[in-house]
XYZ file of N, CA and C in Angstrom:
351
model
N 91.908 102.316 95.543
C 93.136 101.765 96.096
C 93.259 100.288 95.717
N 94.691 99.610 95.076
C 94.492 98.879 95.215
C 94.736 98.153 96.382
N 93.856 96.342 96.815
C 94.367 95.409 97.527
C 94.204 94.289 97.404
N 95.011 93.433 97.895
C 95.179 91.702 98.178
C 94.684 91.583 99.654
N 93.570 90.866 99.866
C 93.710 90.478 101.504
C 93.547 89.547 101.284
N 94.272 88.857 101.913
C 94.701 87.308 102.644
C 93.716 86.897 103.820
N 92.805 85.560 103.562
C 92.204 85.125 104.514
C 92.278 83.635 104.974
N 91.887 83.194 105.689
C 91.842 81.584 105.643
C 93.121 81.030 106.608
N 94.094 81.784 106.978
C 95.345 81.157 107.774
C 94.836 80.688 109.117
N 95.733 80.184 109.741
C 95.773 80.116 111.378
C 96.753 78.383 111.305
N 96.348 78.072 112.869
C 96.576 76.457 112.907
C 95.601 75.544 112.922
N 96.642 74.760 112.570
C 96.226 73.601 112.001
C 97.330 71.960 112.251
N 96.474 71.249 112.429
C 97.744 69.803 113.078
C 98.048 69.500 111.821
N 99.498 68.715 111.992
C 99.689 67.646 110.726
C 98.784 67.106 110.128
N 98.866 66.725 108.698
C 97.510 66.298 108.014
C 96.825 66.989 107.525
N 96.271 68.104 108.448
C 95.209 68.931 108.075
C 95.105 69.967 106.864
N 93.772 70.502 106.516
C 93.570 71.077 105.589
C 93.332 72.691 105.878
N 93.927 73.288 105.081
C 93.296 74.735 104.667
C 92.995 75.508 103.603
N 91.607 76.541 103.309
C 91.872 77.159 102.074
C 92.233 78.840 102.242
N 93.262 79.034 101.613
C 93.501 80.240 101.770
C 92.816 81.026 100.587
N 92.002 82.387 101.016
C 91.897 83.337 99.845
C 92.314 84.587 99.650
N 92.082 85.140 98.931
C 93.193 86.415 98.142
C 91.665 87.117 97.789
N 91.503 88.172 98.185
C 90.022 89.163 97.613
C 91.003 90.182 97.170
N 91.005 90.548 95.631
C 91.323 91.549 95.169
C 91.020 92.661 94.451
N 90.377 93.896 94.786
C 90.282 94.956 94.255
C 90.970 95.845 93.948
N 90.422 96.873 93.028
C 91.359 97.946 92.739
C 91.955 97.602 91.523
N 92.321 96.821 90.677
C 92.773 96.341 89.588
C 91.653 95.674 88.817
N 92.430 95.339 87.503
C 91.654 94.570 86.461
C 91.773 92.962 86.757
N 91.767 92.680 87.805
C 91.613 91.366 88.298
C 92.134 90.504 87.147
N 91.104 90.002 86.060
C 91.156 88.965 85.309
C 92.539 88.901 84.168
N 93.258 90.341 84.334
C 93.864 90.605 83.239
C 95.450 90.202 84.032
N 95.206 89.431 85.202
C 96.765 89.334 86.004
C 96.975 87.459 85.996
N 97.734 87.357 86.093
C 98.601 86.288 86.449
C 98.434 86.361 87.821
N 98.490 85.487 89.029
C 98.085 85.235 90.658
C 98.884 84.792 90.746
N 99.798 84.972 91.878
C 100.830 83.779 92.611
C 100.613 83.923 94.115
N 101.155 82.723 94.465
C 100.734 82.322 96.053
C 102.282 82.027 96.765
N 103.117 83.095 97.180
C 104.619 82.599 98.040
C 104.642 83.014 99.775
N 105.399 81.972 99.865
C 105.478 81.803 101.302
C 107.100 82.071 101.957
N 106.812 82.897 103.128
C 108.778 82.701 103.568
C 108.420 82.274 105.243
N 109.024 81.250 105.378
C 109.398 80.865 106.644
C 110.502 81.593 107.453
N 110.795 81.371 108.769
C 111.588 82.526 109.622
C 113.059 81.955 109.339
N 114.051 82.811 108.795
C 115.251 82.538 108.645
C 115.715 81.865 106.734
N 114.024 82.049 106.104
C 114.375 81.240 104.714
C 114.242 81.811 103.967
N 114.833 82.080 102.613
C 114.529 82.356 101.624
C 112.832 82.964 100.937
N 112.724 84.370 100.519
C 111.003 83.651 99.710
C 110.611 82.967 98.490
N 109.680 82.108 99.094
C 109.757 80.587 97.917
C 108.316 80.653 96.898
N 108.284 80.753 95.513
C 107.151 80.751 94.947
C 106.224 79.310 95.262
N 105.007 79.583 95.749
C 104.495 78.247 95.977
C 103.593 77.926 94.696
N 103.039 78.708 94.055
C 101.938 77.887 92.789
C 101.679 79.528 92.394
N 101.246 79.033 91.035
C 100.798 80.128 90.115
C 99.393 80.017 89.344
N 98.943 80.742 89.000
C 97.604 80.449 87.737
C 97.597 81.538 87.042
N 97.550 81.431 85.637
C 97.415 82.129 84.781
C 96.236 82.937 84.971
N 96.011 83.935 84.159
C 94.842 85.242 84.262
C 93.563 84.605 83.991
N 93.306 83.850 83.333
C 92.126 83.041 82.960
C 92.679 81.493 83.167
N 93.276 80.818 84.152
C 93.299 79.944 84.662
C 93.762 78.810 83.663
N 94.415 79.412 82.474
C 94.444 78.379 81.247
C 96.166 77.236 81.720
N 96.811 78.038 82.882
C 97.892 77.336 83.448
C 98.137 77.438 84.706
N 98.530 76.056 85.531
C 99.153 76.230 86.521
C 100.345 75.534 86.956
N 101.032 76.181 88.250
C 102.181 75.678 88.586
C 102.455 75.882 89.925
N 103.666 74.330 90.231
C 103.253 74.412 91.567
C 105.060 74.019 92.149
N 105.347 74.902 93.279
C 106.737 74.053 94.237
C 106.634 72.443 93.515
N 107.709 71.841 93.811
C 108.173 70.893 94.161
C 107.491 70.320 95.130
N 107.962 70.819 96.573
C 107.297 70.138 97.817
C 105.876 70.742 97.998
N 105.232 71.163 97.230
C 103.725 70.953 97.173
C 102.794 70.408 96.662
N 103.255 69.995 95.177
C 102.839 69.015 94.468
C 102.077 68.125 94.792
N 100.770 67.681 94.280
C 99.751 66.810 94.752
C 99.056 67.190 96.325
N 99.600 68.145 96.754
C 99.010 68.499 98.337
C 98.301 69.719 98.282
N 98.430 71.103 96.956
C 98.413 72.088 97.017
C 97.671 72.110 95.433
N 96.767 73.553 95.749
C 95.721 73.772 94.721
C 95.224 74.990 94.382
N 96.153 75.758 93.766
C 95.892 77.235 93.270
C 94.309 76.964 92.477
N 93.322 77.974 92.626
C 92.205 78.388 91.592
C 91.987 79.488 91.838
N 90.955 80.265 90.797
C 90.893 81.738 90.562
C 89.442 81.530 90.511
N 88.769 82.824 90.814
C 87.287 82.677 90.557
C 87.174 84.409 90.186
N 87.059 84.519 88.209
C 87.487 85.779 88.302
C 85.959 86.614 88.216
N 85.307 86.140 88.500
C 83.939 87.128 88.904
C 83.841 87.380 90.492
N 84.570 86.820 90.985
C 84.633 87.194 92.813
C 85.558 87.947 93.079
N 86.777 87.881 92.057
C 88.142 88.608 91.881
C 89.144 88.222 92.881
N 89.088 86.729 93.229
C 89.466 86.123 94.526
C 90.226 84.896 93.754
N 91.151 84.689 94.164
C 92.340 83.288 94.125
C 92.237 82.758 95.132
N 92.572 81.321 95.456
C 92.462 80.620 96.158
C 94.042 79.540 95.991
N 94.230 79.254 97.690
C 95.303 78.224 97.505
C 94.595 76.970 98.537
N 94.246 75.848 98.176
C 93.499 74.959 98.882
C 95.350 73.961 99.336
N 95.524 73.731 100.724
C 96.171 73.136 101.313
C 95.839 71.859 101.788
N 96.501 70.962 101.286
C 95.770 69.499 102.261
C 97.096 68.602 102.764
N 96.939 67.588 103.572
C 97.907 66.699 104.014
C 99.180 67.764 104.326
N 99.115 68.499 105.274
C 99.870 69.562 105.787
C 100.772 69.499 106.314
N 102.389 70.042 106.766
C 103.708 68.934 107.390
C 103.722 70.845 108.196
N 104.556 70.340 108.803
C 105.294 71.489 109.791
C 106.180 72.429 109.176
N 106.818 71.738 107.858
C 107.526 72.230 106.638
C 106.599 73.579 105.974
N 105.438 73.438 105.847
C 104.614 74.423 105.403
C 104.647 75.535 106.320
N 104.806 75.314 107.518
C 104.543 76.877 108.195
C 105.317 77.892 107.547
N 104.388 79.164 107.397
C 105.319 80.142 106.535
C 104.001 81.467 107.124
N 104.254 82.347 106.480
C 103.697 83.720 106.618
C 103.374 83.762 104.624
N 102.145 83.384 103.794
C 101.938 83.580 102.403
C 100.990 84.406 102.244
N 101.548 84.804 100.786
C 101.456 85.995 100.402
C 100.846 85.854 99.006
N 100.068 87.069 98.630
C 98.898 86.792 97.803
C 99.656 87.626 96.437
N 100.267 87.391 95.593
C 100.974 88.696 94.277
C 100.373 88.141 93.032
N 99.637 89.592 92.489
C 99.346 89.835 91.498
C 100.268 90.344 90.241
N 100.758 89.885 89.078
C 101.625 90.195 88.328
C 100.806 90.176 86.925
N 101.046 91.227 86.577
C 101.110 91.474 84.488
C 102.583 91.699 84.140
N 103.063 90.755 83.068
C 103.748 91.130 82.085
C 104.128 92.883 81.815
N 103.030 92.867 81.502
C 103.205 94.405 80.560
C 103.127 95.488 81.867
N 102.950 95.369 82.489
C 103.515 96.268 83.855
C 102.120 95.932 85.202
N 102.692 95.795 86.327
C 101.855 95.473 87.465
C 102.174 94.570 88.192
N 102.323 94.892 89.674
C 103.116 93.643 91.035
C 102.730 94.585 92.258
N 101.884 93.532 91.980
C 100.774 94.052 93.220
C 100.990 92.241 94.635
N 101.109 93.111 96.070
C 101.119 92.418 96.895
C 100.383 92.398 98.017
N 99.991 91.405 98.996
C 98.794 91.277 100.064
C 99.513 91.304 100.810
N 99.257 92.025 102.189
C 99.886 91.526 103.466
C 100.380 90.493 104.239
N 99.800 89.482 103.156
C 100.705 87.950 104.070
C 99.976 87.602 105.299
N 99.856 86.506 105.511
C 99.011 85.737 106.538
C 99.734 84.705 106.663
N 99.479 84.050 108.441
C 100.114 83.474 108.663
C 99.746 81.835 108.780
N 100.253 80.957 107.845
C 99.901 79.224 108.717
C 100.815 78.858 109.717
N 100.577 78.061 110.260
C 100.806 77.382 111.665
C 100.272 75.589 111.491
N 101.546 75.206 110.902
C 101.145 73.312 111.100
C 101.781 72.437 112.236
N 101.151 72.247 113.216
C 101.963 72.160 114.888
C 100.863 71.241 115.422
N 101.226 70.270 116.057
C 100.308 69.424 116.453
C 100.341 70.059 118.725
């Protein structure tokens, strides 16, 4: 079977840090593209950062830039989104998607942050 599980959420005050991870089995892990999106209640869903299959690119929101830190560790088969200097703006429910080109969109159940002092 495949899956994405999402770990690492909860709260957290302004400022603060979190790392979220993505454990994925069931697929060829290394052969995907990772993305990390988030939807807040009432918003749009927003791509937050990406990394290429072998980590040779990444990309990130706008309003995450310099705060936010996609990595892949493809012998654990786990992505990572490292969160720091955290606003209330971030609270969202994110979500762990695996994508190939040539066919594959694979998704995690979503976990929730909480930035609330």
């Amino acid at each position: 079977q495949v899956q994405l599980v999402e770990s690492g959420g909860g709260l957290v005050q302004p400022g603060g840090s979190l790392r979220l991870s993505c454990a994925a089995s069931g697929f060829t892990f290394s052969m995907y593209a990772m993305r990390w999106y988030r939807q807040a209640p009432g918003k749009a869903r927003e791509l937050v950062a990406s990394i290429g299959s072998v980590g040779a690119f990444t990309n990130y929101a706008d309003s995450v830039k310099g705060r936010f830190t996609i990595s892949r560790d493809n012998a654990k088969n786990t992505v990572y989104l490292q969160m720091k200097s955290l606003k209330p703006d971030d609270t969202a429910v994110y979500y762990c998607n695996a994508y190939r080109q040539a066919g594959g969109d694979y998704w995690g159940q979503g976990i929730q942050v909480t930035v609330s002092s």
